[in-house]
């Protein structure tokens, strides 16, 4: 049965224990701080305090990681997170490289490009966009397998001289299944053989009607090689982000997903994560997948140490006990005991669930990405 102690419930709502006890008394429930109440009663209390309840996965409910949703007034706009997909050789890597150079913040504070699985560009307007650039986009694959998504927008690259190809169609299917809006980047427009209208025609057969044909899917002509149309593409992404009203509460314990991770000879466990909610701080105690640890350092996509990372920011975490799986969720918890408890629970679950070939057709998806 799902239960939660009065103390824990108060903690998670950042409410006084006395207030929670009073609210319970009003509902005819007499409880002390250490007593447990059932999930339905807890839900009533949470609503009484003006929060929205979200029941999470069985494992997380059991562990009591979360259950309280942010209120609307806590929410602030956050940058979009973008994944680039498309057929092999249509220019995904080239486009990612080209977009990276549009970061106006790159020059000023120094630092050298680091591949941490994602990077963030700051545009002249001050707006930010996060691009996933992990090879194979393991995180995208793993999250999709769990039914979650870390991507807000898919940019589908189609080479203007080659048109819609098998992996283009696969990518369309994946984006549709994940319910993620697409923007079509018609690439290689510098090539003499470029036939952008043929691309648009081809897309019709896959139920994608682009804007220039009267539909509502943005289509933008670019050349990754000549760095043409990149500003238009970024504008398009920001417009799509506006439509999606992407928001997160920065003033809470951080939550997010592991993008990739590795064991580094000098630095130990290095996990690249994407913060999705809240603000991650140096010194925080983090559980990532089945691993945990105190954040010893945070390193950004320019190799610079940072103190904090807010919503949609990719950052490396140093200090975890091991190497968490790509796509695994991470969450900041209140203390080390709690972290250990959750990590042990998950280690157990992992052993139970170790089945081969969990992510079918993963090879083809990996090829489509980067
Ligand atoms: P990916 O497999 O989708 O990551 O494709 P790449 O980025 O590796 O590009 C495949 C090839 O296309 C490379 O030789 C690139 O130099 C070339 N390419 C990529 N973008 C453009 C472009 O805009 N114009 C031209 N002419 N070539 C491009
Ligand atoms: Mg590539």
mmCIF file of C-alpha atoms and ligand atoms in Angstrom:
data_model
loop_
_atom_site.group_PDB
_atom_site.id
_atom_site.type_symbol
_atom_site.label_atom_id
_atom_site.label_comp_id
_atom_site.label_asym_id
_atom_site.label_seq_id
_atom_site.Cartn_x
_atom_site.Cartn_y
_atom_site.Cartn_z
ATOM 1 C CA UNK A 1 0.000 0.000 0.000
ATOM 2 C CA UNK A 2 1.201 3.497 -0.811
ATOM 3 C CA UNK A 3 1.858 5.530 2.295
ATOM 4 C CA UNK A 4 3.866 8.548 3.293
ATOM 5 C CA UNK A 5 4.827 9.919 6.697
ATOM 6 C CA UNK A 6 3.426 13.277 7.739
ATOM 7 C CA UNK A 7 6.983 14.527 8.071
ATOM 8 C CA UNK A 8 7.934 13.501 4.537
ATOM 9 C CA UNK A 9 4.751 14.986 3.127
ATOM 10 C CA UNK A 10 5.439 18.295 4.856
ATOM 11 C CA UNK A 11 9.029 18.255 3.603
ATOM 12 C CA UNK A 12 8.021 17.728 0.052
ATOM 13 C CA UNK A 13 5.486 20.532 0.116
ATOM 14 C CA UNK A 14 7.957 22.752 1.984
ATOM 15 C CA UNK A 15 5.159 23.184 4.523
ATOM 16 C CA UNK A 16 5.269 23.232 8.327
ATOM 17 C CA UNK A 17 4.581 19.871 9.951
ATOM 18 C CA UNK A 18 2.094 21.530 12.296
ATOM 19 C CA UNK A 19 0.134 22.878 9.349
ATOM 20 C CA UNK A 20 -0.054 19.438 7.780
ATOM 21 C CA UNK A 21 -1.252 17.933 11.066
ATOM 22 C CA UNK A 22 -3.883 20.671 11.324
ATOM 23 C CA UNK A 23 -5.065 20.004 7.769
ATOM 24 C CA UNK A 24 -5.346 16.319 8.614
ATOM 25 C CA UNK A 25 -7.317 17.076 11.783
ATOM 26 C CA UNK A 26 -9.794 19.074 9.740
ATOM 27 C CA UNK A 27 -10.324 15.936 7.677
ATOM 28 C CA UNK A 28 -10.815 13.929 10.839
ATOM 29 C CA UNK A 29 -7.431 12.209 10.697
ATOM 30 C CA UNK A 30 -5.321 12.300 13.848
ATOM 31 C CA UNK A 31 -1.663 11.711 13.101
ATOM 32 C CA UNK A 32 1.742 12.538 14.517
ATOM 33 C CA UNK A 33 4.700 13.571 12.373
ATOM 34 C CA UNK A 34 6.189 10.107 12.269
ATOM 35 C CA UNK A 35 2.933 8.369 11.400
ATOM 36 C CA UNK A 36 2.142 7.253 7.878
ATOM 37 C CA UNK A 37 -0.998 8.198 6.014
ATOM 38 C CA UNK A 38 -2.323 6.573 2.873
ATOM 39 C CA UNK A 39 -1.856 8.045 -0.598
ATOM 40 C CA UNK A 40 -5.497 9.141 -0.990
ATOM 41 C CA UNK A 41 -5.423 11.107 2.252
ATOM 42 C CA UNK A 42 -2.049 12.587 1.315
ATOM 43 C CA UNK A 43 -3.484 13.645 -2.009
ATOM 44 C CA UNK A 44 -6.276 15.557 -0.273
ATOM 45 C CA UNK A 45 -3.771 17.327 1.947
ATOM 46 C CA UNK A 46 -1.585 18.216 -1.009
ATOM 47 C CA UNK A 47 -4.565 19.733 -2.799
ATOM 48 C CA UNK A 48 -5.562 21.556 0.370
ATOM 49 C CA UNK A 49 -2.149 23.237 0.228
ATOM 50 C CA UNK A 50 -2.792 24.352 -3.323
ATOM 51 C CA UNK A 51 -0.479 21.881 -5.066
ATOM 52 C CA UNK A 52 -1.305 19.509 -7.833
ATOM 53 C CA UNK A 53 -0.730 15.817 -7.271
ATOM 54 C CA UNK A 54 1.125 13.637 -9.674
ATOM 55 C CA UNK A 55 1.301 9.928 -9.024
ATOM 56 C CA UNK A 56 4.590 8.664 -10.381
ATOM 57 C CA UNK A 57 5.874 5.209 -11.209
ATOM 58 C CA UNK A 58 5.354 2.420 -8.744
ATOM 59 C CA UNK A 59 9.015 2.314 -7.772
ATOM 60 C CA UNK A 60 9.193 6.034 -7.167
ATOM 61 C CA UNK A 61 5.961 6.105 -5.180
ATOM 62 C CA UNK A 62 7.302 3.302 -3.060
ATOM 63 C CA UNK A 63 10.428 5.311 -2.490
ATOM 64 C CA UNK A 64 8.621 8.563 -2.153
ATOM 65 C CA UNK A 65 10.913 10.484 -4.465
ATOM 66 C CA UNK A 66 8.283 12.887 -5.623
ATOM 67 C CA UNK A 67 4.572 13.355 -5.754
ATOM 68 C CA UNK A 68 4.107 17.069 -5.588
ATOM 69 C CA UNK A 69 3.793 19.019 -8.794
ATOM 70 C CA UNK A 70 4.947 22.605 -9.099
ATOM 71 C CA UNK A 71 2.256 25.259 -8.991
ATOM 72 C CA UNK A 72 1.818 27.454 -12.053
ATOM 73 C CA UNK A 73 3.197 30.555 -10.385
ATOM 74 C CA UNK A 74 6.492 28.722 -9.774
ATOM 75 C CA UNK A 75 6.942 28.093 -13.468
ATOM 76 C CA UNK A 76 9.327 30.039 -15.651
ATOM 77 C CA UNK A 77 10.162 29.740 -19.344
ATOM 78 C CA UNK A 78 13.011 27.360 -20.107
ATOM 79 C CA UNK A 79 15.083 26.832 -23.262
ATOM 80 C CA UNK A 80 13.963 24.170 -25.745
ATOM 81 C CA UNK A 81 15.861 20.879 -25.990
ATOM 82 C CA UNK A 82 16.396 19.815 -29.574
ATOM 83 C CA UNK A 83 17.371 16.507 -31.185
ATOM 84 C CA UNK A 84 18.534 16.402 -34.780
ATOM 85 C CA UNK A 85 17.495 13.350 -36.758
ATOM 86 C CA UNK A 86 17.677 12.249 -40.374
ATOM 87 C CA UNK A 87 19.105 9.834 -42.901
ATOM 88 C CA UNK A 88 22.796 8.995 -42.793
ATOM 89 C CA UNK A 89 24.977 11.556 -44.608
ATOM 90 C CA UNK A 90 22.200 14.120 -44.850
ATOM 91 C CA UNK A 91 24.225 16.411 -42.593
ATOM 92 C CA UNK A 92 23.208 15.903 -38.949
ATOM 93 C CA UNK A 93 26.740 16.154 -37.583
ATOM 94 C CA UNK A 94 27.586 19.054 -39.896
ATOM 95 C CA UNK A 95 24.466 20.916 -38.812
ATOM 96 C CA UNK A 96 25.204 20.324 -35.111
ATOM 97 C CA UNK A 97 28.732 21.633 -35.621
ATOM 98 C CA UNK A 98 27.486 24.660 -37.546
ATOM 99 C CA UNK A 99 24.803 25.510 -34.986
ATOM 100 C CA UNK A 100 27.343 25.307 -32.204
ATOM 101 C CA UNK A 101 29.335 28.138 -33.750
ATOM 102 C CA UNK A 102 26.317 30.453 -33.465
ATOM 103 C CA UNK A 103 26.811 30.653 -29.682
ATOM 104 C CA UNK A 104 27.527 34.303 -28.912
ATOM 105 C CA UNK A 105 28.599 33.451 -25.353
ATOM 106 C CA UNK A 106 31.338 31.130 -26.614
ATOM 107 C CA UNK A 107 34.050 33.704 -27.209
ATOM 108 C CA UNK A 108 33.668 35.971 -24.232
ATOM 109 C CA UNK A 109 34.358 33.720 -21.258
ATOM 110 C CA UNK A 110 36.832 31.341 -22.859
ATOM 111 C CA UNK A 111 36.710 27.617 -22.519
ATOM 112 C CA UNK A 112 37.156 24.968 -25.180
ATOM 113 C CA UNK A 113 34.362 22.967 -26.755
ATOM 114 C CA UNK A 114 33.763 19.786 -24.779
ATOM 115 C CA UNK A 115 31.599 16.965 -25.988
ATOM 116 C CA UNK A 116 29.364 16.223 -23.060
ATOM 117 C CA UNK A 117 26.423 14.853 -25.050
ATOM 118 C CA UNK A 118 24.635 18.162 -25.382
ATOM 119 C CA UNK A 119 25.460 21.815 -25.713
ATOM 120 C CA UNK A 120 23.661 25.070 -25.264
ATOM 121 C CA UNK A 121 23.884 28.105 -27.527
ATOM 122 C CA UNK A 122 23.007 31.611 -26.485
ATOM 123 C CA UNK A 123 21.690 33.689 -29.368
ATOM 124 C CA UNK A 124 22.198 37.413 -29.837
ATOM 125 C CA UNK A 125 18.719 38.017 -28.412
ATOM 126 C CA UNK A 126 19.796 36.239 -25.233
ATOM 127 C CA UNK A 127 17.546 33.270 -25.972
ATOM 128 C CA UNK A 128 19.075 29.850 -25.410
ATOM 129 C CA UNK A 129 18.674 26.535 -27.221
ATOM 130 C CA UNK A 130 19.972 23.161 -26.043
ATOM 131 C CA UNK A 131 21.039 20.613 -28.647
ATOM 132 C CA UNK A 132 21.601 16.943 -27.892
ATOM 133 C CA UNK A 133 24.720 15.815 -29.730
ATOM 134 C CA UNK A 134 25.487 12.509 -28.106
ATOM 135 C CA UNK A 135 26.512 10.035 -30.812
ATOM 136 C CA UNK A 136 23.664 7.628 -31.266
ATOM 137 C CA UNK A 137 21.626 9.689 -28.855
ATOM 138 C CA UNK A 138 21.466 6.869 -26.337
ATOM 139 C CA UNK A 139 19.513 9.036 -23.979
ATOM 140 C CA UNK A 140 16.823 9.703 -26.555
ATOM 141 C CA UNK A 141 16.560 5.986 -27.281
ATOM 142 C CA UNK A 142 16.528 4.942 -23.654
ATOM 143 C CA UNK A 143 14.022 7.577 -22.636
ATOM 144 C CA UNK A 144 11.776 6.630 -25.522
ATOM 145 C CA UNK A 145 11.927 3.040 -24.351
ATOM 146 C CA UNK A 146 10.680 4.227 -20.965
ATOM 147 C CA UNK A 147 7.946 6.259 -22.609
ATOM 148 C CA UNK A 148 9.483 9.537 -21.538
ATOM 149 C CA UNK A 149 11.179 12.146 -23.615
ATOM 150 C CA UNK A 150 13.925 14.639 -23.022
ATOM 151 C CA UNK A 151 13.430 16.261 -26.397
ATOM 152 C CA UNK A 152 11.012 19.113 -27.014
ATOM 153 C CA UNK A 153 11.612 19.493 -30.730
ATOM 154 C CA UNK A 154 13.022 17.228 -33.440
ATOM 155 C CA UNK A 155 14.845 18.881 -36.316
ATOM 156 C CA UNK A 156 14.554 16.489 -39.240
ATOM 157 C CA UNK A 157 17.410 16.979 -41.673
ATOM 158 C CA UNK A 158 16.701 16.077 -45.280
ATOM 159 C CA UNK A 159 19.392 16.592 -47.904
ATOM 160 C CA UNK A 160 17.938 18.594 -50.769
ATOM 161 C CA UNK A 161 19.896 16.564 -53.325
ATOM 162 C CA UNK A 162 18.809 13.201 -51.954
ATOM 163 C CA UNK A 163 15.262 13.631 -50.651
ATOM 164 C CA UNK A 164 13.303 11.484 -48.232
ATOM 165 C CA UNK A 165 15.140 8.225 -47.521
ATOM 166 C CA UNK A 166 14.433 5.148 -45.335
ATOM 167 C CA UNK A 167 15.956 6.617 -42.171
ATOM 168 C CA UNK A 168 14.104 9.868 -42.784
ATOM 169 C CA UNK A 169 10.879 7.883 -42.643
ATOM 170 C CA UNK A 170 12.052 6.036 -39.526
ATOM 171 C CA UNK A 171 12.825 9.354 -37.864
ATOM 172 C CA UNK A 172 9.359 10.676 -38.738
ATOM 173 C CA UNK A 173 7.824 7.597 -37.125
ATOM 174 C CA UNK A 174 9.868 8.041 -33.977
ATOM 175 C CA UNK A 175 9.061 11.732 -33.644
ATOM 176 C CA UNK A 176 5.370 11.018 -34.169
ATOM 177 C CA UNK A 177 5.384 8.150 -31.678
ATOM 178 C CA UNK A 178 7.093 10.371 -29.124
ATOM 179 C CA UNK A 179 4.607 13.121 -29.915
ATOM 180 C CA UNK A 180 7.434 15.597 -30.445
ATOM 181 C CA UNK A 181 6.905 18.396 -32.987
ATOM 182 C CA UNK A 182 9.187 18.412 -35.996
ATOM 183 C CA UNK A 183 10.906 21.125 -37.947
ATOM 184 C CA UNK A 184 12.187 20.177 -41.384
ATOM 185 C CA UNK A 185 15.674 21.432 -42.209
ATOM 186 C CA UNK A 186 16.201 21.053 -45.936
ATOM 187 C CA UNK A 187 19.992 20.824 -46.013
ATOM 188 C CA UNK A 188 22.712 21.063 -48.673
ATOM 189 C CA UNK A 189 20.954 23.941 -50.394
ATOM 190 C CA UNK A 190 24.357 25.036 -51.719
ATOM 191 C CA UNK A 191 24.528 21.981 -53.960
ATOM 192 C CA UNK A 192 23.707 22.433 -57.641
ATOM 193 C CA UNK A 193 21.467 19.360 -57.531
ATOM 194 C CA UNK A 194 19.349 20.712 -54.659
ATOM 195 C CA UNK A 195 15.655 20.073 -55.191
ATOM 196 C CA UNK A 196 13.880 21.395 -52.097
ATOM 197 C CA UNK A 197 10.431 21.145 -53.681
ATOM 198 C CA UNK A 198 10.901 17.465 -54.281
ATOM 199 C CA UNK A 199 11.638 17.067 -50.565
ATOM 200 C CA UNK A 200 8.400 18.877 -49.726
ATOM 201 C CA UNK A 201 6.473 16.682 -52.173
ATOM 202 C CA UNK A 202 8.029 13.506 -50.744
ATOM 203 C CA UNK A 203 7.074 14.538 -47.214
ATOM 204 C CA UNK A 204 3.413 14.786 -48.214
ATOM 205 C CA UNK A 205 3.388 11.028 -48.675
ATOM 206 C CA UNK A 206 4.274 10.721 -45.019
ATOM 207 C CA UNK A 207 1.528 13.047 -43.871
ATOM 208 C CA UNK A 208 3.834 15.959 -43.330
ATOM 209 C CA UNK A 209 2.492 19.120 -44.887
ATOM 210 C CA UNK A 210 5.084 21.853 -44.597
ATOM 211 C CA UNK A 211 4.213 25.506 -44.128
ATOM 212 C CA UNK A 212 5.255 26.521 -47.630
ATOM 213 C CA UNK A 213 2.653 24.048 -48.898
ATOM 214 C CA UNK A 214 -0.053 25.351 -46.621
ATOM 215 C CA UNK A 215 0.568 22.978 -43.716
ATOM 216 C CA UNK A 216 1.794 23.622 -40.208
ATOM 217 C CA UNK A 217 5.183 21.933 -40.126
ATOM 218 C CA UNK A 218 7.982 24.476 -40.413
ATOM 219 C CA UNK A 219 10.366 23.937 -43.318
ATOM 220 C CA UNK A 220 13.613 25.843 -43.438
ATOM 221 C CA UNK A 221 16.245 25.724 -46.166
ATOM 222 C CA UNK A 222 19.779 25.526 -44.830
ATOM 223 C CA UNK A 223 23.329 24.721 -45.763
ATOM 224 C CA UNK A 224 25.358 23.366 -42.890
ATOM 225 C CA UNK A 225 28.501 23.690 -44.970
ATOM 226 C CA UNK A 226 27.919 27.327 -45.990
ATOM 227 C CA UNK A 227 26.299 28.168 -42.652
ATOM 228 C CA UNK A 228 23.245 29.446 -44.452
ATOM 229 C CA UNK A 229 19.826 29.632 -42.885
ATOM 230 C CA UNK A 230 21.031 28.778 -39.383
ATOM 231 C CA UNK A 231 19.490 31.921 -37.878
ATOM 232 C CA UNK A 232 16.171 31.067 -39.534
ATOM 233 C CA UNK A 233 16.333 27.546 -38.176
ATOM 234 C CA UNK A 234 17.031 28.850 -34.676
ATOM 235 C CA UNK A 235 14.188 31.350 -34.963
ATOM 236 C CA UNK A 236 11.939 28.490 -36.013
ATOM 237 C CA UNK A 237 12.999 26.415 -33.009
ATOM 238 C CA UNK A 238 12.308 29.323 -30.647
ATOM 239 C CA UNK A 239 8.923 29.907 -32.264
ATOM 240 C CA UNK A 240 8.059 26.246 -31.793
ATOM 241 C CA UNK A 241 9.241 26.508 -28.183
ATOM 242 C CA UNK A 242 6.932 29.460 -27.654
ATOM 243 C CA UNK A 243 3.995 27.495 -29.005
ATOM 244 C CA UNK A 244 4.849 24.655 -26.638
ATOM 245 C CA UNK A 245 5.073 27.087 -23.696
ATOM 246 C CA UNK A 246 8.050 25.242 -22.287
ATOM 247 C CA UNK A 247 8.341 25.919 -18.581
ATOM 248 C CA UNK A 248 10.023 24.627 -15.466
ATOM 249 C CA UNK A 249 10.301 25.639 -11.839
ATOM 250 C CA UNK A 250 13.938 26.615 -11.233
ATOM 251 C CA UNK A 251 13.430 26.971 -7.451
ATOM 252 C CA UNK A 252 13.321 23.371 -6.381
ATOM 253 C CA UNK A 253 15.569 20.341 -6.056
ATOM 254 C CA UNK A 254 16.849 19.381 -9.481
ATOM 255 C CA UNK A 255 15.544 16.509 -11.584
ATOM 256 C CA UNK A 256 16.527 15.426 -15.029
ATOM 257 C CA UNK A 257 18.051 12.708 -17.166
ATOM 258 C CA UNK A 258 21.444 11.204 -17.805
ATOM 259 C CA UNK A 259 22.579 11.871 -21.366
ATOM 260 C CA UNK A 260 25.757 9.834 -21.278
ATOM 261 C CA UNK A 261 28.338 8.739 -18.746
ATOM 262 C CA UNK A 262 31.785 7.273 -18.542
ATOM 263 C CA UNK A 263 34.611 6.403 -16.221
ATOM 264 C CA UNK A 264 37.415 8.935 -16.615
ATOM 265 C CA UNK A 265 40.892 7.959 -15.494
ATOM 266 C CA UNK A 266 41.602 11.235 -13.764
ATOM 267 C CA UNK A 267 38.145 12.351 -12.702
ATOM 268 C CA UNK A 268 36.364 9.118 -11.889
ATOM 269 C CA UNK A 269 32.689 8.788 -12.773
ATOM 270 C CA UNK A 270 31.578 11.524 -15.155
ATOM 271 C CA UNK A 271 27.876 11.754 -15.948
ATOM 272 C CA UNK A 272 26.471 14.244 -18.426
ATOM 273 C CA UNK A 273 22.987 15.178 -17.400
ATOM 274 C CA UNK A 274 20.255 17.424 -18.643
ATOM 275 C CA UNK A 275 18.531 19.374 -15.883
ATOM 276 C CA UNK A 276 14.787 19.333 -16.561
ATOM 277 C CA UNK A 277 13.435 20.874 -13.373
ATOM 278 C CA UNK A 278 14.903 22.847 -10.540
ATOM 279 C CA UNK A 279 18.486 23.946 -10.107
ATOM 280 C CA UNK A 280 21.367 21.559 -9.610
ATOM 281 C CA UNK A 281 24.090 22.787 -7.263
ATOM 282 C CA UNK A 282 27.583 21.778 -6.353
ATOM 283 C CA UNK A 283 27.328 19.840 -3.087
ATOM 284 C CA UNK A 284 23.868 18.417 -3.853
ATOM 285 C CA UNK A 285 23.252 14.744 -3.165
ATOM 286 C CA UNK A 286 22.155 13.102 -6.373
ATOM 287 C CA UNK A 287 20.703 9.736 -7.280
ATOM 288 C CA UNK A 288 21.211 8.925 -10.963
ATOM 289 C CA UNK A 289 19.760 5.634 -12.068
ATOM 290 C CA UNK A 290 21.166 3.156 -9.581
ATOM 291 C CA UNK A 291 24.156 5.325 -8.675
ATOM 292 C CA UNK A 292 24.449 8.136 -6.187
ATOM 293 C CA UNK A 293 26.893 10.656 -4.815
ATOM 294 C CA UNK A 294 27.554 14.179 -3.660
ATOM 295 C CA UNK A 295 28.212 16.548 -6.563
ATOM 296 C CA UNK A 296 31.924 17.318 -6.303
ATOM 297 C CA UNK A 297 31.996 19.538 -9.382
ATOM 298 C CA UNK A 298 29.748 20.692 -12.203
ATOM 299 C CA UNK A 299 31.360 21.246 -15.593
ATOM 300 C CA UNK A 300 29.662 22.920 -18.548
ATOM 301 C CA UNK A 301 29.969 22.256 -22.298
ATOM 302 C CA UNK A 302 33.019 24.536 -22.488
ATOM 303 C CA UNK A 303 34.863 22.660 -19.779
ATOM 304 C CA UNK A 304 34.301 25.415 -17.224
ATOM 305 C CA UNK A 305 33.391 24.658 -13.635
ATOM 306 C CA UNK A 306 30.023 26.096 -12.673
ATOM 307 C CA UNK A 307 28.249 26.355 -9.335
ATOM 308 C CA UNK A 308 24.696 25.796 -10.586
ATOM 309 C CA UNK A 309 22.787 24.435 -13.564
ATOM 310 C CA UNK A 310 19.165 25.415 -14.181
ATOM 311 C CA UNK A 311 16.396 23.937 -16.370
ATOM 312 C CA UNK A 312 17.444 22.727 -19.863
ATOM 313 C CA UNK A 313 21.119 23.141 -19.093
ATOM 314 C CA UNK A 314 23.430 20.235 -19.891
ATOM 315 C CA UNK A 315 26.213 19.731 -17.379
ATOM 316 C CA UNK A 316 28.706 17.123 -16.259
ATOM 317 C CA UNK A 317 28.435 15.774 -12.729
ATOM 318 C CA UNK A 318 31.563 14.580 -10.954
ATOM 319 C CA UNK A 319 31.316 12.593 -7.764
ATOM 320 C CA UNK A 320 28.884 9.740 -8.456
ATOM 321 C CA UNK A 321 29.571 6.265 -7.110
ATOM 322 C CA UNK A 322 29.476 4.669 -10.562
ATOM 323 C CA UNK A 323 28.389 5.111 -14.129
ATOM 324 C CA UNK A 324 24.617 5.505 -14.554
ATOM 325 C CA UNK A 325 22.895 4.347 -17.729
ATOM 326 C CA UNK A 326 22.103 6.809 -20.489
ATOM 327 C CA UNK A 327 18.491 7.880 -20.250
ATOM 328 C CA UNK A 328 18.299 7.120 -16.536
ATOM 329 C CA UNK A 329 16.544 9.745 -14.435
ATOM 330 C CA UNK A 330 18.461 11.717 -11.833
ATOM 331 C CA UNK A 331 17.069 13.458 -8.804
ATOM 332 C CA UNK A 332 18.453 15.482 -5.916
ATOM 333 C CA UNK A 333 17.523 14.059 -2.516
ATOM 334 C CA UNK A 334 17.693 15.438 0.996
ATOM 335 C CA UNK A 335 20.414 13.282 2.494
ATOM 336 C CA UNK A 336 22.863 10.465 1.959
ATOM 337 C CA UNK A 337 20.738 7.836 3.683
ATOM 338 C CA UNK A 338 17.897 8.493 1.328
ATOM 339 C CA UNK A 339 20.278 8.381 -1.652
ATOM 340 C CA UNK A 340 21.702 5.053 -0.518
ATOM 341 C CA UNK A 341 18.232 3.641 0.055
ATOM 342 C CA UNK A 342 17.012 4.566 -3.412
ATOM 343 C CA UNK A 343 20.193 3.412 -5.088
ATOM 344 C CA UNK A 344 20.048 0.038 -3.336
ATOM 345 C CA UNK A 345 16.408 -0.369 -4.284
ATOM 346 C CA UNK A 346 17.215 0.363 -7.901
ATOM 347 C CA UNK A 347 20.247 -1.936 -7.952
ATOM 348 C CA UNK A 348 17.884 -4.685 -6.817
ATOM 349 C CA UNK A 349 15.306 -3.804 -9.454
ATOM 350 C CA UNK A 350 17.985 -3.679 -12.128
ATOM 351 C CA UNK A 351 19.062 -7.207 -11.323
ATOM 352 C CA UNK A 352 15.443 -8.336 -11.522
ATOM 353 C CA UNK A 353 14.885 -6.664 -14.862
ATOM 354 C CA UNK A 354 18.060 -7.601 -16.615
ATOM 355 C CA UNK A 355 16.615 -8.921 -19.818
ATOM 356 C CA UNK A 356 18.500 -9.047 -23.055
ATOM 357 C CA UNK A 357 17.482 -6.971 -26.050
ATOM 358 C CA UNK A 358 15.392 -4.503 -24.073
ATOM 359 C CA UNK A 359 15.596 -1.844 -26.705
ATOM 360 C CA UNK A 360 14.687 -3.472 -29.980
ATOM 361 C CA UNK A 361 15.667 -1.929 -33.289
ATOM 362 C CA UNK A 362 18.124 0.213 -31.441
ATOM 363 C CA UNK A 363 20.762 -0.136 -34.138
ATOM 364 C CA UNK A 364 18.659 1.572 -36.751
ATOM 365 C CA UNK A 365 17.697 4.414 -34.436
ATOM 366 C CA UNK A 366 21.327 4.957 -33.516
ATOM 367 C CA UNK A 367 22.224 5.274 -37.178
ATOM 368 C CA UNK A 368 19.575 7.895 -37.764
ATOM 369 C CA UNK A 369 20.926 10.091 -35.022
ATOM 370 C CA UNK A 370 24.158 12.073 -35.436
HETATM 371 P P1 LIG B 1 25.363 12.759 -40.989
HETATM 372 O O1 LIG B 1 25.694 11.343 -41.352
HETATM 373 O O2 LIG B 1 23.903 13.019 -41.160
HETATM 374 O O3 LIG B 1 25.870 13.175 -39.657
HETATM 375 O O4 LIG B 1 26.051 13.676 -42.105
HETATM 376 P P2 LIG B 1 27.396 14.510 -42.027
HETATM 377 O O5 LIG B 1 27.229 15.759 -41.274
HETATM 378 O O6 LIG B 1 28.492 13.618 -41.610
HETATM 379 O O7 LIG B 1 27.552 14.929 -43.544
HETATM 380 C C1 LIG B 1 27.685 13.969 -44.583
HETATM 381 C C2 LIG B 1 28.441 14.604 -45.734
HETATM 382 O O8 LIG B 1 27.662 15.669 -46.268
HETATM 383 C C3 LIG B 1 29.764 15.215 -45.334
HETATM 384 O O9 LIG B 1 30.711 14.981 -46.370
HETATM 385 C C4 LIG B 1 29.453 16.689 -45.219
HETATM 386 O O10 LIG B 1 30.574 17.494 -45.463
HETATM 387 C C5 LIG B 1 28.403 16.872 -46.285
HETATM 388 N N1 LIG B 1 27.501 17.995 -45.980
HETATM 389 C C6 LIG B 1 26.835 18.206 -44.842
HETATM 390 N N2 LIG B 1 26.114 19.338 -44.919
HETATM 391 C C7 LIG B 1 26.338 19.852 -46.157
HETATM 392 C C8 LIG B 1 25.885 21.009 -46.846
HETATM 393 O O11 LIG B 1 25.115 21.833 -46.335
HETATM 394 N N3 LIG B 1 26.334 21.186 -48.129
HETATM 395 C C9 LIG B 1 27.175 20.308 -48.731
HETATM 396 N N4 LIG B 1 27.543 20.577 -49.965
HETATM 397 N N5 LIG B 1 27.632 19.218 -48.087
HETATM 398 C C10 LIG B 1 27.227 18.986 -46.837
HETATM 399 MG MG1 LIG B 2 26.872 12.032 -38.178
#
